[in-house]
PDB file of C-alpha atoms in Angstrom:
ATOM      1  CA  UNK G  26     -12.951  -4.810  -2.218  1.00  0.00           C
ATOM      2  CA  UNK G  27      -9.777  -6.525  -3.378  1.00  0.00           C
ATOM      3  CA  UNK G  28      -8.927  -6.070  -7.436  1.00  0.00           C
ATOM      4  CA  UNK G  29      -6.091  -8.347  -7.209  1.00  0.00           C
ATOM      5  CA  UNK G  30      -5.105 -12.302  -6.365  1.00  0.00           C
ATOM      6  CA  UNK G  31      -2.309 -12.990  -6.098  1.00  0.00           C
ATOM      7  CA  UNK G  32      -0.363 -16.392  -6.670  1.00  0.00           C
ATOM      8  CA  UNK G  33       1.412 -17.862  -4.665  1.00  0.00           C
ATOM      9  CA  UNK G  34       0.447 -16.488  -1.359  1.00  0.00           C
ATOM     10  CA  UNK G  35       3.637 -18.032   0.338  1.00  0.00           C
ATOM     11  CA  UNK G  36       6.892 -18.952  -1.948  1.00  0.00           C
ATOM     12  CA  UNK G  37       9.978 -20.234  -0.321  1.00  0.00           C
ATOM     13  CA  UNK G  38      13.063 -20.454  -1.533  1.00  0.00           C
ATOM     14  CA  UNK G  39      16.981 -21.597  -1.632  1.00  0.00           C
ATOM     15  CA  UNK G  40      19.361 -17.920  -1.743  1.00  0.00           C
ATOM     16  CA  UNK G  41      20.735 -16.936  -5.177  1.00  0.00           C
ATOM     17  CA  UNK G  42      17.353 -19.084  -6.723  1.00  0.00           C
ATOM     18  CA  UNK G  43      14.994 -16.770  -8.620  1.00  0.00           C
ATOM     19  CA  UNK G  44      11.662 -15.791  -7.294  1.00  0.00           C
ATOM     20  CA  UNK G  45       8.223 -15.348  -9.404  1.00  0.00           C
ATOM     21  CA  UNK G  46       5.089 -13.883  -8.024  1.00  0.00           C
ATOM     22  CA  UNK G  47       1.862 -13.305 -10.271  1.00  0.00           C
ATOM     23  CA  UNK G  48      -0.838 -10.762  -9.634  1.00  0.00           C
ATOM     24  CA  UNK G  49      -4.222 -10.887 -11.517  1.00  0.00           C
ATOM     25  CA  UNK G  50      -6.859  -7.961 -11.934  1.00  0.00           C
ATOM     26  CA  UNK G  51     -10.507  -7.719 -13.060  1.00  0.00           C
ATOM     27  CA  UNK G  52     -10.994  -4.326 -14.772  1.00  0.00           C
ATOM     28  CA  UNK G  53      -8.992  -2.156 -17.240  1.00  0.00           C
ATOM     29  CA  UNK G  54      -5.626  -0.325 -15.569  1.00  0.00           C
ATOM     30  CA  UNK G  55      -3.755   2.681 -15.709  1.00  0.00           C
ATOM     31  CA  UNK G  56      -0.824   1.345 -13.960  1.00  0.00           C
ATOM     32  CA  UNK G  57      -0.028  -1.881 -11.761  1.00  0.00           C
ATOM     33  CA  UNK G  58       2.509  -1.043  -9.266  1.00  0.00           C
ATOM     34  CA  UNK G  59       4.745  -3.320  -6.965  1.00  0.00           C
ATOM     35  CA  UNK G  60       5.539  -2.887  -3.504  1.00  0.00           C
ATOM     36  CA  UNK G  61       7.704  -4.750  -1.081  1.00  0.00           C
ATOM     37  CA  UNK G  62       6.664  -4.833   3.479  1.00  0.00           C
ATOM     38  CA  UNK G  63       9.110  -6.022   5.452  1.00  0.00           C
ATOM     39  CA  UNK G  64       8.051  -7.550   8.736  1.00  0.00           C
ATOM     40  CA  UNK G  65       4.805  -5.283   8.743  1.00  0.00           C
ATOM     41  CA  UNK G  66       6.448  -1.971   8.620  1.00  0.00           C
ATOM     42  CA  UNK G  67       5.490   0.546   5.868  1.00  0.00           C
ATOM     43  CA  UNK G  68       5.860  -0.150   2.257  1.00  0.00           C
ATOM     44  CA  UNK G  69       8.652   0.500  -0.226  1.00  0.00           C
ATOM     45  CA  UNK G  70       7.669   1.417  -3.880  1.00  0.00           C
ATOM     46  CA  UNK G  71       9.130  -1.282  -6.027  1.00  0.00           C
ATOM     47  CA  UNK G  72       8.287  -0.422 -10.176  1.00  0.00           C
ATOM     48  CA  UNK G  73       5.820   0.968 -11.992  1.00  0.00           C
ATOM     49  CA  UNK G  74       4.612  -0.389 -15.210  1.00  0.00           C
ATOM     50  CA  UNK G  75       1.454   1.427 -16.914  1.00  0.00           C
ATOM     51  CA  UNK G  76      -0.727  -0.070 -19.119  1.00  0.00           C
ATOM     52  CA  UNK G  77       1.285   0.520 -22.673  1.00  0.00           C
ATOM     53  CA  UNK G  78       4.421  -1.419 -21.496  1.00  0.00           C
ATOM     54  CA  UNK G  79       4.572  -5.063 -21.187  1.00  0.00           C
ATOM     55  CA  UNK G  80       8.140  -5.195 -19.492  1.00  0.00           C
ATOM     56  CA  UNK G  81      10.105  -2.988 -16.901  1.00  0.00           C
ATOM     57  CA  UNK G  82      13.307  -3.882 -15.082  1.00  0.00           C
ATOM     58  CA  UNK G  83      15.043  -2.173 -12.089  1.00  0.00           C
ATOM     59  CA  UNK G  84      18.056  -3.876 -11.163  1.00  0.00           C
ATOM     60  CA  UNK G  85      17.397  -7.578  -9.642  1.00  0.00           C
ATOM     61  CA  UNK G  86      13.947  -6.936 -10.728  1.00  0.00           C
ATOM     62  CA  UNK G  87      11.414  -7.596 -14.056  1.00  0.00           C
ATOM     63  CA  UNK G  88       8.282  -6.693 -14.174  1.00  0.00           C
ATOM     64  CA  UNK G  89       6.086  -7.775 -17.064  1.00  0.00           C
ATOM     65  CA  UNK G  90       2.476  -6.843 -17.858  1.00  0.00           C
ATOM     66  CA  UNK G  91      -0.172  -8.712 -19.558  1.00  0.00           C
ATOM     67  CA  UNK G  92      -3.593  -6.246 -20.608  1.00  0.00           C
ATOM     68  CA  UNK G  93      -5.317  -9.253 -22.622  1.00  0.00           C
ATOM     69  CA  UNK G  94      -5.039 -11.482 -19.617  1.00  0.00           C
ATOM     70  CA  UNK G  95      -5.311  -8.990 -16.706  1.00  0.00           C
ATOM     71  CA  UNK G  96      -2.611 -10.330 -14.835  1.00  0.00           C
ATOM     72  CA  UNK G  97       1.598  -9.068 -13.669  1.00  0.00           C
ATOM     73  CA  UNK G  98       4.095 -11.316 -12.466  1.00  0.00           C
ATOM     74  CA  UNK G  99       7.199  -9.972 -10.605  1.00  0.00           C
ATOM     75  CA  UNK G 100      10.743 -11.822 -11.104  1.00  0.00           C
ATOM     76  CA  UNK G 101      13.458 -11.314  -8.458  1.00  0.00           C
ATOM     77  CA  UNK G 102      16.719 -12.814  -9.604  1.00  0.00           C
ATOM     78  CA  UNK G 103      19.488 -13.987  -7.585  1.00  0.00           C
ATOM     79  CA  UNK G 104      17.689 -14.174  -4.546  1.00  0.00           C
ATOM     80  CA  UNK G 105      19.028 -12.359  -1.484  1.00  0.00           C
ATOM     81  CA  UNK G 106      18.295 -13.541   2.537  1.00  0.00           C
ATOM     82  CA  UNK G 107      17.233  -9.450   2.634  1.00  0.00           C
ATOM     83  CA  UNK G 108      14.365  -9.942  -0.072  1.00  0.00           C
ATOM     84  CA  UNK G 109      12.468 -11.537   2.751  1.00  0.00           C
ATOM     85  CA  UNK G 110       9.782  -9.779   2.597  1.00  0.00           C
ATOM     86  CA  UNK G 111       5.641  -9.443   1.445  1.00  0.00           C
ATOM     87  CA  UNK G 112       5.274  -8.407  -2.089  1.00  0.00           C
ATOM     88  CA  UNK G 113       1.983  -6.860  -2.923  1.00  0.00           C
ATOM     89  CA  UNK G 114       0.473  -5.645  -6.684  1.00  0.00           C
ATOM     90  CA  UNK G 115      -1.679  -2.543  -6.913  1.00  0.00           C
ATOM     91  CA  UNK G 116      -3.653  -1.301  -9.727  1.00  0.00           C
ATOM     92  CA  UNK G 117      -4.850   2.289 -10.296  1.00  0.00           C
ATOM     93  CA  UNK G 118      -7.871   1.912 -12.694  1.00  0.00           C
ATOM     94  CA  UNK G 119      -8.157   4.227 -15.945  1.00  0.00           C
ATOM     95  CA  UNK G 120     -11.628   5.258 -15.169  1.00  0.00           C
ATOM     96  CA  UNK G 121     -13.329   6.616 -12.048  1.00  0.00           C
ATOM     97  CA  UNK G 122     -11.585   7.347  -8.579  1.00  0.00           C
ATOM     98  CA  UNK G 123      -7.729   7.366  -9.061  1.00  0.00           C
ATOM     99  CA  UNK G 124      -6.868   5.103  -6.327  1.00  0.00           C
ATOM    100  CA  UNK G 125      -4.648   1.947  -6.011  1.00  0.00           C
ATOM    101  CA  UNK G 126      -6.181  -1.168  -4.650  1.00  0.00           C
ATOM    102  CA  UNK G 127      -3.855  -4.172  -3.392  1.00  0.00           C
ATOM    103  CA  UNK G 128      -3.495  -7.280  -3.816  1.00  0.00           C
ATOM    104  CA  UNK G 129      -3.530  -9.365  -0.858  1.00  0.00           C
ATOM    105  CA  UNK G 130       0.111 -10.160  -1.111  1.00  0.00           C
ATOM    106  CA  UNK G 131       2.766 -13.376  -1.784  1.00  0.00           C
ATOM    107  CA  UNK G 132       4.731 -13.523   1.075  1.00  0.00           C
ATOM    108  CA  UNK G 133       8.382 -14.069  -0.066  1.00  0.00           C
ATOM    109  CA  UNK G 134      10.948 -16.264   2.446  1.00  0.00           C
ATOM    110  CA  UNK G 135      14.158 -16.645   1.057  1.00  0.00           C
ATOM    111  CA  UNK G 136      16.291 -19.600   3.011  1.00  0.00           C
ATOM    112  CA  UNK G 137      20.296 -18.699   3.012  1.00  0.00           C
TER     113      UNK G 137
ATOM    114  CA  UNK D  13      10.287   9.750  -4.187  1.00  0.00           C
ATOM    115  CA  UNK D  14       8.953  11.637  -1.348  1.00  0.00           C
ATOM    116  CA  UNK D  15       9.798  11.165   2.621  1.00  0.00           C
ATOM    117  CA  UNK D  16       6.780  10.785   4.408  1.00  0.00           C
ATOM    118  CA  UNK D  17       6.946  10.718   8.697  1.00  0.00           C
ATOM    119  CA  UNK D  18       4.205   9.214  10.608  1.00  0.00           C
ATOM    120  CA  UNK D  19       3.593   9.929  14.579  1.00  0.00           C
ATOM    121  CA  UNK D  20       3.247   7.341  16.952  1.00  0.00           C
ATOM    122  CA  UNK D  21       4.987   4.773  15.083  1.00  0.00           C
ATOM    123  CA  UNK D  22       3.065   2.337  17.411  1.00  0.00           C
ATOM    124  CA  UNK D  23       0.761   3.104  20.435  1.00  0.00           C
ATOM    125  CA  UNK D  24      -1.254   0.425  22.691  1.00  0.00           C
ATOM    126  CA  UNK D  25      -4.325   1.598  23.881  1.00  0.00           C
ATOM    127  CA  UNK D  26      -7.095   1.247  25.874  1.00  0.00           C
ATOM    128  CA  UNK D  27     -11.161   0.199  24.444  1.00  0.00           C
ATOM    129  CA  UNK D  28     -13.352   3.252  24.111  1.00  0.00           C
ATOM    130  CA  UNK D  29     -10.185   5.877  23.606  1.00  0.00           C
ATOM    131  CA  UNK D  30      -8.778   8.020  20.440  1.00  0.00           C
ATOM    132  CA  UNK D  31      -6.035   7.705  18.973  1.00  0.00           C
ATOM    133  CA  UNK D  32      -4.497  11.038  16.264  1.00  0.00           C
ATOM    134  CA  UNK D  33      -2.303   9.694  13.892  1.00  0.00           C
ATOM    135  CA  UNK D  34       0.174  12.409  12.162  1.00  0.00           C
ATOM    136  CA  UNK D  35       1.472  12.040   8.827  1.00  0.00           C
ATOM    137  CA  UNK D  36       3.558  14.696   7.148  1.00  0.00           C
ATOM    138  CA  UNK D  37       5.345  14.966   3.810  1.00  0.00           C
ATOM    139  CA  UNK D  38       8.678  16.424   2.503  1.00  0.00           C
ATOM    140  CA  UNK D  39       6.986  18.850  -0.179  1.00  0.00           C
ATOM    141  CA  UNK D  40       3.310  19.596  -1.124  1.00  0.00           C
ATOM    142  CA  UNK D  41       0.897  17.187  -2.699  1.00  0.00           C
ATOM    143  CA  UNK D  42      -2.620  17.585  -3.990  1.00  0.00           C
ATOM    144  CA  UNK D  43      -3.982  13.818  -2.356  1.00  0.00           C
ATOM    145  CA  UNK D  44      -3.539  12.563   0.713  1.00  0.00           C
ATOM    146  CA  UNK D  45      -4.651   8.772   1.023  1.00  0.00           C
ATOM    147  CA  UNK D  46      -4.909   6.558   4.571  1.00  0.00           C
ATOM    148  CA  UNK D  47      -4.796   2.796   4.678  1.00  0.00           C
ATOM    149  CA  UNK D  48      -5.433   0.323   6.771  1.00  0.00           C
ATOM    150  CA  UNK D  49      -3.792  -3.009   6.854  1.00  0.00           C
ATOM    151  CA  UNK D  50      -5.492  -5.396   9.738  1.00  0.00           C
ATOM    152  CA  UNK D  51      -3.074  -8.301  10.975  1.00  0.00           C
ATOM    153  CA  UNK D  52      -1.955 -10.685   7.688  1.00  0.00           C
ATOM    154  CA  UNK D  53      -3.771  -8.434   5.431  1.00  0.00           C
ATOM    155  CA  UNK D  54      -3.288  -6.488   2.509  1.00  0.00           C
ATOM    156  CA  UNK D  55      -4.244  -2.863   2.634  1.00  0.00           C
ATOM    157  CA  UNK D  56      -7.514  -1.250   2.387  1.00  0.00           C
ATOM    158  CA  UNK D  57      -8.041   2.217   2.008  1.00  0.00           C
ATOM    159  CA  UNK D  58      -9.780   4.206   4.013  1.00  0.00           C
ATOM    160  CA  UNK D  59     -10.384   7.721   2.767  1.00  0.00           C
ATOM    161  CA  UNK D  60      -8.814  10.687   0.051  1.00  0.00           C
ATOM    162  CA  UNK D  61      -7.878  13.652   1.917  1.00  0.00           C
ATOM    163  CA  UNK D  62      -6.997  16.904   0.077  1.00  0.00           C
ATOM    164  CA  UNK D  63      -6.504  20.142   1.266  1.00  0.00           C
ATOM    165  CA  UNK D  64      -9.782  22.612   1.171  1.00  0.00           C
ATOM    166  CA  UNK D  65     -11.845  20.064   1.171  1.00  0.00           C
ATOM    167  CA  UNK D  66     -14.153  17.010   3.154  1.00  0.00           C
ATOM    168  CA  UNK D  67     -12.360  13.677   2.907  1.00  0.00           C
ATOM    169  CA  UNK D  68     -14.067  11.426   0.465  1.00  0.00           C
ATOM    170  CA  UNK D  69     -14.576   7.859   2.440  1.00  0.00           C
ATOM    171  CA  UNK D  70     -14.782   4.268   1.257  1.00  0.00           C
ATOM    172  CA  UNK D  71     -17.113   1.575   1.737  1.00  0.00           C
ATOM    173  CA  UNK D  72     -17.410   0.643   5.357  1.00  0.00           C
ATOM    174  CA  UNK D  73     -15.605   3.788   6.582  1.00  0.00           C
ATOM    175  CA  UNK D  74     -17.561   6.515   7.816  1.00  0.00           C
ATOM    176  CA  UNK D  75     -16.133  10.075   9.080  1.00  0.00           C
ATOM    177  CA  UNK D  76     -17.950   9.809  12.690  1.00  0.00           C
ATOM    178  CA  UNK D  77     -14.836   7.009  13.434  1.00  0.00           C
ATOM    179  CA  UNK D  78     -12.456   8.048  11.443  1.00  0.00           C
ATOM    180  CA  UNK D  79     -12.040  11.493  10.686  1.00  0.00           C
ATOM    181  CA  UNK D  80      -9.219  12.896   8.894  1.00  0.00           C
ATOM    182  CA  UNK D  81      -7.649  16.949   8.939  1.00  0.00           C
ATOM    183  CA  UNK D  82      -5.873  17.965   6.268  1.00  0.00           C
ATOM    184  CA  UNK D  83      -4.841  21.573   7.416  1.00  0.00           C
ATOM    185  CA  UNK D  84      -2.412  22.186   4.235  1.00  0.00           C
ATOM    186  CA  UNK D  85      -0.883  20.494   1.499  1.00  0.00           C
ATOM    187  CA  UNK D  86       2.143  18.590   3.480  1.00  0.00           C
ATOM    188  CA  UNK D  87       0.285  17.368   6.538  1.00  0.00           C
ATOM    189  CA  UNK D  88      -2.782  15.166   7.395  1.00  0.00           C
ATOM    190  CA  UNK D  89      -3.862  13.208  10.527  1.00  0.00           C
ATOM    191  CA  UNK D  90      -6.144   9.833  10.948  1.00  0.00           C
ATOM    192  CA  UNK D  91      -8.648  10.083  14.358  1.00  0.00           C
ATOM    193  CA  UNK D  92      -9.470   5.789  15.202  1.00  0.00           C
ATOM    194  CA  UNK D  93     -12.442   7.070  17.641  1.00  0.00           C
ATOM    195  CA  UNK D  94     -13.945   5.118  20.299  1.00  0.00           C
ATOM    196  CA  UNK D  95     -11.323   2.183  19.175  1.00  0.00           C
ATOM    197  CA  UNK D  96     -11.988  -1.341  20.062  1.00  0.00           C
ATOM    198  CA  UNK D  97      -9.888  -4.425  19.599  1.00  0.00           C
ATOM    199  CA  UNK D  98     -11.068  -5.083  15.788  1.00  0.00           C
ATOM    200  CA  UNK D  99      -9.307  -1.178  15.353  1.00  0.00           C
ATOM    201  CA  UNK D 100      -5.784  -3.114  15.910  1.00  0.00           C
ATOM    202  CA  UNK D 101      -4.391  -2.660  12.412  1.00  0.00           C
ATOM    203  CA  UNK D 102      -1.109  -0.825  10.609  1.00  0.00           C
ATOM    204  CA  UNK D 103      -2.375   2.680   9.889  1.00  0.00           C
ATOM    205  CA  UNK D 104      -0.681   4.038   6.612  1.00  0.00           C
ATOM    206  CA  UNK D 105      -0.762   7.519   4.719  1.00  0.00           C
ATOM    207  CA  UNK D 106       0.729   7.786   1.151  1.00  0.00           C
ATOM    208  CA  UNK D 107       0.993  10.551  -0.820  1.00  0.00           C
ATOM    209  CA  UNK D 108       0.913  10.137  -4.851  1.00  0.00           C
ATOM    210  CA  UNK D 109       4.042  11.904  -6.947  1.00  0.00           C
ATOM    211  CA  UNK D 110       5.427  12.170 -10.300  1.00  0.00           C
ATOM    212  CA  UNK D 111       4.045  12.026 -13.947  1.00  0.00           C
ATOM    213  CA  UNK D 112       3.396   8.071 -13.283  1.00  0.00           C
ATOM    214  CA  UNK D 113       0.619   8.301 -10.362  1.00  0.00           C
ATOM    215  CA  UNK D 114       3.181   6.565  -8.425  1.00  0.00           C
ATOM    216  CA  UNK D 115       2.021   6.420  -4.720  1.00  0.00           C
ATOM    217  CA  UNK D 116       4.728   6.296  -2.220  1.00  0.00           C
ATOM    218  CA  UNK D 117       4.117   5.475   1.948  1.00  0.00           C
ATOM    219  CA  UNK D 118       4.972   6.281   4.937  1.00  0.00           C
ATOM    220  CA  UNK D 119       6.568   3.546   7.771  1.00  0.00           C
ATOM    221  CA  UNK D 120       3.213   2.830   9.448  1.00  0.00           C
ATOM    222  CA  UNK D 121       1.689   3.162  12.588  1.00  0.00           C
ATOM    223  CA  UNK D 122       0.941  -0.089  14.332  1.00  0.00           C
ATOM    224  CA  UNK D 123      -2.260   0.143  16.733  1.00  0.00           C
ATOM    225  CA  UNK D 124      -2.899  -2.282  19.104  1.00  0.00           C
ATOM    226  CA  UNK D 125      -6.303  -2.199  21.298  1.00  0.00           C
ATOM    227  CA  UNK D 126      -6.717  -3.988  24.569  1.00  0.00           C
TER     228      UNK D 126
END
């Protein structure tokens, strides 16, 4: 079953406007990680933020991290026509079977 | 990183057929995973493969339809058995790298059964 919701499920957008997508989770993490799908092809590792950080930026990106409140929200700044894309959270729990389960996704349209 | 390959990239095929998906990666790695992502989904995974050992299958997926090889520690390959239309999904492998559990995927293989 699906750990994460995430909010919104569709966000649309002017170009060069910032983007925010939230991901919540029900149980205690190891690590939340991002991705990015483009048109239903395979998906491209964003950031990874474990449990012990609360913020992580890679370029356009910041990713923050919220343990008390179980939730992760992804900022893209200075939106691009090329982030375009689905954006889906995954958490990798701390205990039990080491494997990431998804969110089911904001899908991202950025308008030029 | 890692560069991960998967074989067919896409494939249409007939009700009651097979369909081997490859996936091979760029340097060895202990887990395997596959995933399945069914049209406007997010993805569900299917099974852990590693090398030297049975796969170890989720809820809902069971090795008679699915089963999985994992020959040696940079190769693995998906069976969708006896597919039927509800089988039309994205078929992912990932592999998991570096100190940070970070799990990295390959491009996909889109299935689509008439």
């Amino acid at each position: 079953s699906q750990q994460g919701e995430e909010d919104p499920q569709a966000l649309s957008i002017q170009e060069g406007e910032n983007a925010t997508m939230n991901c919540s989770y029900k149980t205690s993490i190891n690590n939340l990680q991002w991705y990015r799908q483009n048109s239903g092809r395979g998906l491209v590792h964003l950031i990874l933020i474990r449990s012990n950080e609360r913020e992580k930026h890679s370029g356009r990106l910041r990713v923050t991290l919220d343990t008390s409140k179980k939730s992760s929200s992804l900022l893209i700044t200075a939106s691009r026509a090329a982030d375009t894309a689905s954006y889906f959270c995954a958490t990798l729990r701390d205990q039990g079977a080491q494997k990431l389960v998804f969110g089911q996704g904001t899908r991202l349209t950025i308008n030029p | 990183s890692a560069v991960i390959s998967q074989k067919p990239s896409r494939d249409i095929c007939q009700r009651g057929t097979s369909l081997t998906i490859q996936c091979q990666v760029d340097s060895q790695v202990t887990m395997m995973f596959w995933y399945r992502q069914q049209p406007g989904q997010s993805l569900t995974l299917i099974a852990t493969a590693n090398q030297g050992s049975e796969a170890t299958y989720e809820s809902g997926f069971v090795i008679d339809k699915f089963p999985i090889s994992r020959p040696n520690l940079t190769f693995s390959t998906l069976t969708v058995s006896n597919m039927s239309p509800e089988d039309s999904s994205i078929y992912l492998c990932s592999v998991e790298r570096g100190a940070g559990n970070e799990q990295f995927f390959g491009p996909g293989t889109r299935l689509t059964v008439l």
